[in-house]
mmCIF file of C-alpha atoms in Angstrom:
data_model
loop_
_atom_site.group_PDB
_atom_site.id
_atom_site.type_symbol
_atom_site.label_atom_id
_atom_site.label_comp_id
_atom_site.label_asym_id
_atom_site.label_seq_id
_atom_site.Cartn_x
_atom_site.Cartn_y
_atom_site.Cartn_z
ATOM 1 C CA MET A 1338 5.604 -18.077 2.841
ATOM 2 C CA ARG A 1339 3.511 -15.742 2.524
ATOM 3 C CA LEU A 1340 2.081 -12.794 -0.206
ATOM 4 C CA ALA A 1341 2.598 -9.600 1.508
ATOM 5 C CA TRP A 1342 0.167 -7.017 -1.137
ATOM 6 C CA MET A 1343 0.950 -4.065 -2.017
ATOM 7 C CA HIS A 1344 -1.511 -1.365 -2.157
ATOM 8 C CA PRO A 1345 -1.366 2.693 -2.796
ATOM 9 C CA ASP A 1346 -1.842 2.885 0.572
ATOM 10 C CA CYS A 1347 1.629 1.633 1.337
ATOM 11 C CA LEU A 1348 4.427 1.457 -0.810
ATOM 12 C CA SER A 1349 7.596 0.748 1.187
ATOM 13 C CA ALA A 1350 8.909 -2.615 2.286
ATOM 14 C CA ALA A 1351 9.230 -1.609 6.642
ATOM 15 C CA TRP A 1352 6.083 -3.412 6.816
ATOM 16 C CA LEU A 1353 7.520 -6.457 5.126
ATOM 17 C CA GLY A 1354 8.304 -9.936 7.224
ATOM 18 C CA PRO A 1355 10.947 -11.826 6.170
ATOM 19 C CA GLU A 1356 10.039 -14.280 4.576
ATOM 20 C CA ASP A 1357 7.174 -12.525 2.605
ATOM 21 C CA ARG A 1358 7.196 -12.119 -0.828
ATOM 22 C CA ALA A 1359 5.791 -8.831 -1.651
ATOM 23 C CA VAL A 1360 3.392 -8.368 -5.079
ATOM 24 C CA PHE A 1361 2.382 -5.500 -5.923
ATOM 25 C CA VAL A 1362 -1.053 -5.385 -8.958
ATOM 26 C CA PHE A 1363 -1.412 -2.922 -11.578
ATOM 27 C CA ASP A 1364 -5.465 -3.141 -11.416
ATOM 28 C CA GLU A 1365 -6.957 -1.456 -14.231
ATOM 29 C CA GLU A 1366 -10.374 -1.324 -12.744
ATOM 30 C CA TYR A 1367 -8.981 0.363 -10.270
ATOM 31 C CA LEU A 1368 -7.123 3.003 -12.099
ATOM 32 C CA ASP A 1369 -10.306 3.855 -13.535
ATOM 33 C CA ALA A 1370 -12.258 3.746 -10.890
ATOM 34 C CA ALA A 1371 -9.637 5.815 -8.436
ATOM 35 C CA GLY A 1372 -9.512 7.801 -11.383
ATOM 36 C CA TRP A 1373 -5.568 7.405 -12.379
ATOM 37 C CA GLY A 1374 -3.509 9.440 -15.125
ATOM 38 C CA ILE A 1375 -1.037 8.381 -16.940
ATOM 39 C CA LYS A 1376 1.891 10.409 -14.529
ATOM 40 C CA ARG A 1377 0.749 8.824 -10.873
ATOM 41 C CA ILE A 1378 1.203 5.860 -12.459
ATOM 42 C CA ALA A 1379 4.475 6.498 -14.244
ATOM 43 C CA PHE A 1380 5.172 7.687 -10.361
ATOM 44 C CA VAL A 1381 4.190 4.471 -8.699
ATOM 45 C CA TYR A 1382 5.718 2.448 -11.171
ATOM 46 C CA GLU A 1383 9.310 4.011 -10.762
ATOM 47 C CA ALA A 1384 8.622 3.796 -7.410
ATOM 48 C CA LEU A 1385 8.126 1.054 -6.837
ATOM 49 C CA LEU A 1386 10.763 -0.045 -8.930
ATOM 50 C CA GLU A 1387 13.284 0.129 -5.708
ATOM 51 C CA LEU A 1388 11.190 -2.059 -3.622
ATOM 52 C CA PRO A 1389 11.638 -5.442 -3.594
ATOM 53 C CA VAL A 1390 8.236 -5.846 -5.016
ATOM 54 C CA GLU A 1391 6.810 -8.349 -8.432
ATOM 55 C CA ILE A 1392 4.417 -6.268 -10.394
ATOM 56 C CA HIS A 1393 1.991 -7.716 -12.080
ATOM 57 C CA ARG A 1394 -1.187 -6.298 -13.970
ATOM 58 C CA GLY A 1395 -5.332 -7.454 -14.273
ATOM 59 C CA PRO A 1396 -7.441 -8.313 -11.704
ATOM 60 C CA SER A 1397 -6.289 -7.801 -8.410
ATOM 61 C CA LEU A 1398 -8.057 -10.845 -6.356
ATOM 62 C CA GLN A 1399 -7.793 -13.018 -9.767
ATOM 63 C CA THR A 1400 -4.133 -12.388 -9.360
ATOM 64 C CA LEU A 1401 -3.698 -12.766 -5.560
ATOM 65 C CA LEU A 1402 -5.137 -16.474 -6.107
ATOM 66 C CA ARG A 1403 -3.276 -17.227 -9.053
ATOM 67 C CA LEU A 1404 -0.090 -16.290 -7.783
ATOM 68 C CA ARG A 1405 -1.069 -18.907 -4.299
ATOM 69 C CA GLY A 1406 -1.671 -20.882 -6.379
ATOM 70 C CA GLU A 1407 1.953 -21.025 -8.285
ATOM 71 C CA THR A 1408 3.919 -20.498 -5.165
ATOM 72 C CA GLY A 1409 2.556 -22.773 -2.645
ATOM 73 C CA ALA A 1410 2.406 -19.034 -0.276
ATOM 74 C CA THR A 1411 0.321 -19.794 3.069
ATOM 75 C CA GLY A 1412 -2.131 -17.167 2.963
ATOM 76 C CA PHE A 1413 -1.747 -12.935 2.296
ATOM 77 C CA VAL A 1414 -0.767 -10.412 3.678
ATOM 78 C CA THR A 1415 -1.048 -6.282 3.034
ATOM 79 C CA VAL A 1416 -1.265 -2.974 5.330
ATOM 80 C CA ASP A 1417 -4.636 -1.455 5.990
ATOM 81 C CA SER A 1418 -6.222 1.292 3.333
ATOM 82 C CA PRO A 1419 -9.269 3.955 4.721
ATOM 83 C CA ASP A 1420 -9.375 3.263 0.141
ATOM 84 C CA PRO A 1421 -13.217 1.077 0.010
ATOM 85 C CA TRP A 1422 -12.078 -0.101 -3.154
ATOM 86 C CA LEU A 1423 -9.298 -2.222 -1.625
ATOM 87 C CA ARG A 1424 -11.020 -2.887 1.579
ATOM 88 C CA GLN A 1425 -13.396 -4.138 -0.279
ATOM 89 C CA ARG A 1426 -10.795 -6.573 -2.047
ATOM 90 C CA CYS A 1427 -9.607 -7.758 1.032
ATOM 91 C CA LEU A 1428 -12.826 -8.746 2.266
ATOM 92 C CA GLU A 1429 -13.293 -11.002 -0.964
ATOM 93 C CA LEU A 1430 -9.815 -12.520 -0.337
ATOM 94 C CA GLY A 1431 -11.214 -13.503 3.269
ATOM 95 C CA PRO A 1432 -10.034 -15.545 6.063
ATOM 96 C CA SER A 1433 -5.991 -15.889 4.037
ATOM 97 C CA LEU A 1434 -5.892 -12.234 4.780
ATOM 98 C CA GLU A 1435 -4.036 -10.717 7.786
ATOM 99 C CA VAL A 1436 -4.316 -6.919 7.716
ATOM 100 C CA LEU A 1437 -1.829 -5.075 9.554
ATOM 101 C CA PRO A 1438 -2.459 -1.423 10.348
ATOM 102 C CA ALA A 1439 -0.894 1.425 8.519
ATOM 103 C CA PRO A 1440 2.496 2.651 10.466
ATOM 104 C CA GLY A 1441 2.080 6.152 10.964
ATOM 105 C CA PHE A 1442 4.439 9.238 9.425
ATOM 106 C CA VAL A 1443 5.285 10.446 12.709
ATOM 107 C CA GLU A 1444 4.746 10.077 16.036
ATOM 108 C CA LEU A 1445 4.300 13.378 18.202
ATOM 109 C CA ARG A 1446 4.124 13.082 21.509
ATOM 110 C CA GLY A 1447 0.986 15.578 23.039
ATOM 111 C CA PRO A 1448 -1.994 17.509 21.319
ATOM 112 C CA VAL A 1449 -1.348 18.669 17.610
ATOM 113 C CA ASP A 1450 -2.715 21.384 15.250
ATOM 114 C CA LEU A 1451 -4.358 20.259 12.327
ATOM 115 C CA ARG A 1452 -5.873 23.412 11.413
ATOM 116 C CA ARG A 1453 -3.204 24.280 9.095
ATOM 117 C CA PHE A 1454 -0.073 21.843 7.449
ATOM 118 C CA SER A 1455 2.845 24.227 8.116
ATOM 119 C CA ARG A 1456 1.827 23.927 11.819
ATOM 120 C CA PHE A 1457 2.043 19.761 12.046
ATOM 121 C CA TRP A 1458 5.025 19.975 9.303
ATOM 122 C CA SER A 1459 6.839 22.465 11.483
ATOM 123 C CA ARG A 1460 6.783 19.831 14.836
ATOM 124 C CA ALA A 1461 6.929 16.439 12.118
ATOM 125 C CA GLU A 1462 9.742 17.942 10.044
ATOM 126 C CA ALA A 1463 11.685 18.134 13.527
ATOM 127 C CA GLN A 1464 11.765 14.618 14.834
ATOM 128 C CA LEU A 1465 12.488 12.925 10.697
ATOM 129 C CA ILE A 1466 15.747 15.662 10.769
ATOM 130 C CA ARG A 1467 18.045 13.861 14.087
#
């Protein structure tokens, strides 16, 4: 069994393995550094309530290591993030962490004009509502 570390860039259960135990840690250092307000915290919390995930509060690294010891987990798994703070925590977890590529929202074939969101969305929406 692995601990699946959910973070703000992977609020989905689609990437979880059948034996993974999902955890999310509200880390006050991260929330302060990222400038999160109460509305964003509440939004993420409400999203988490819809997922098969345990919600914890505390320093991310220490909380994850404590949970690994308590549960006997063999390691960690998470989804890649462009966030430098989260990437640093991933480095600190070391080789016991498997980082999966972030799943794409939608796969579009051919060139996509990204100068305007509406051009992207008109192509993406057609594929998503099928």
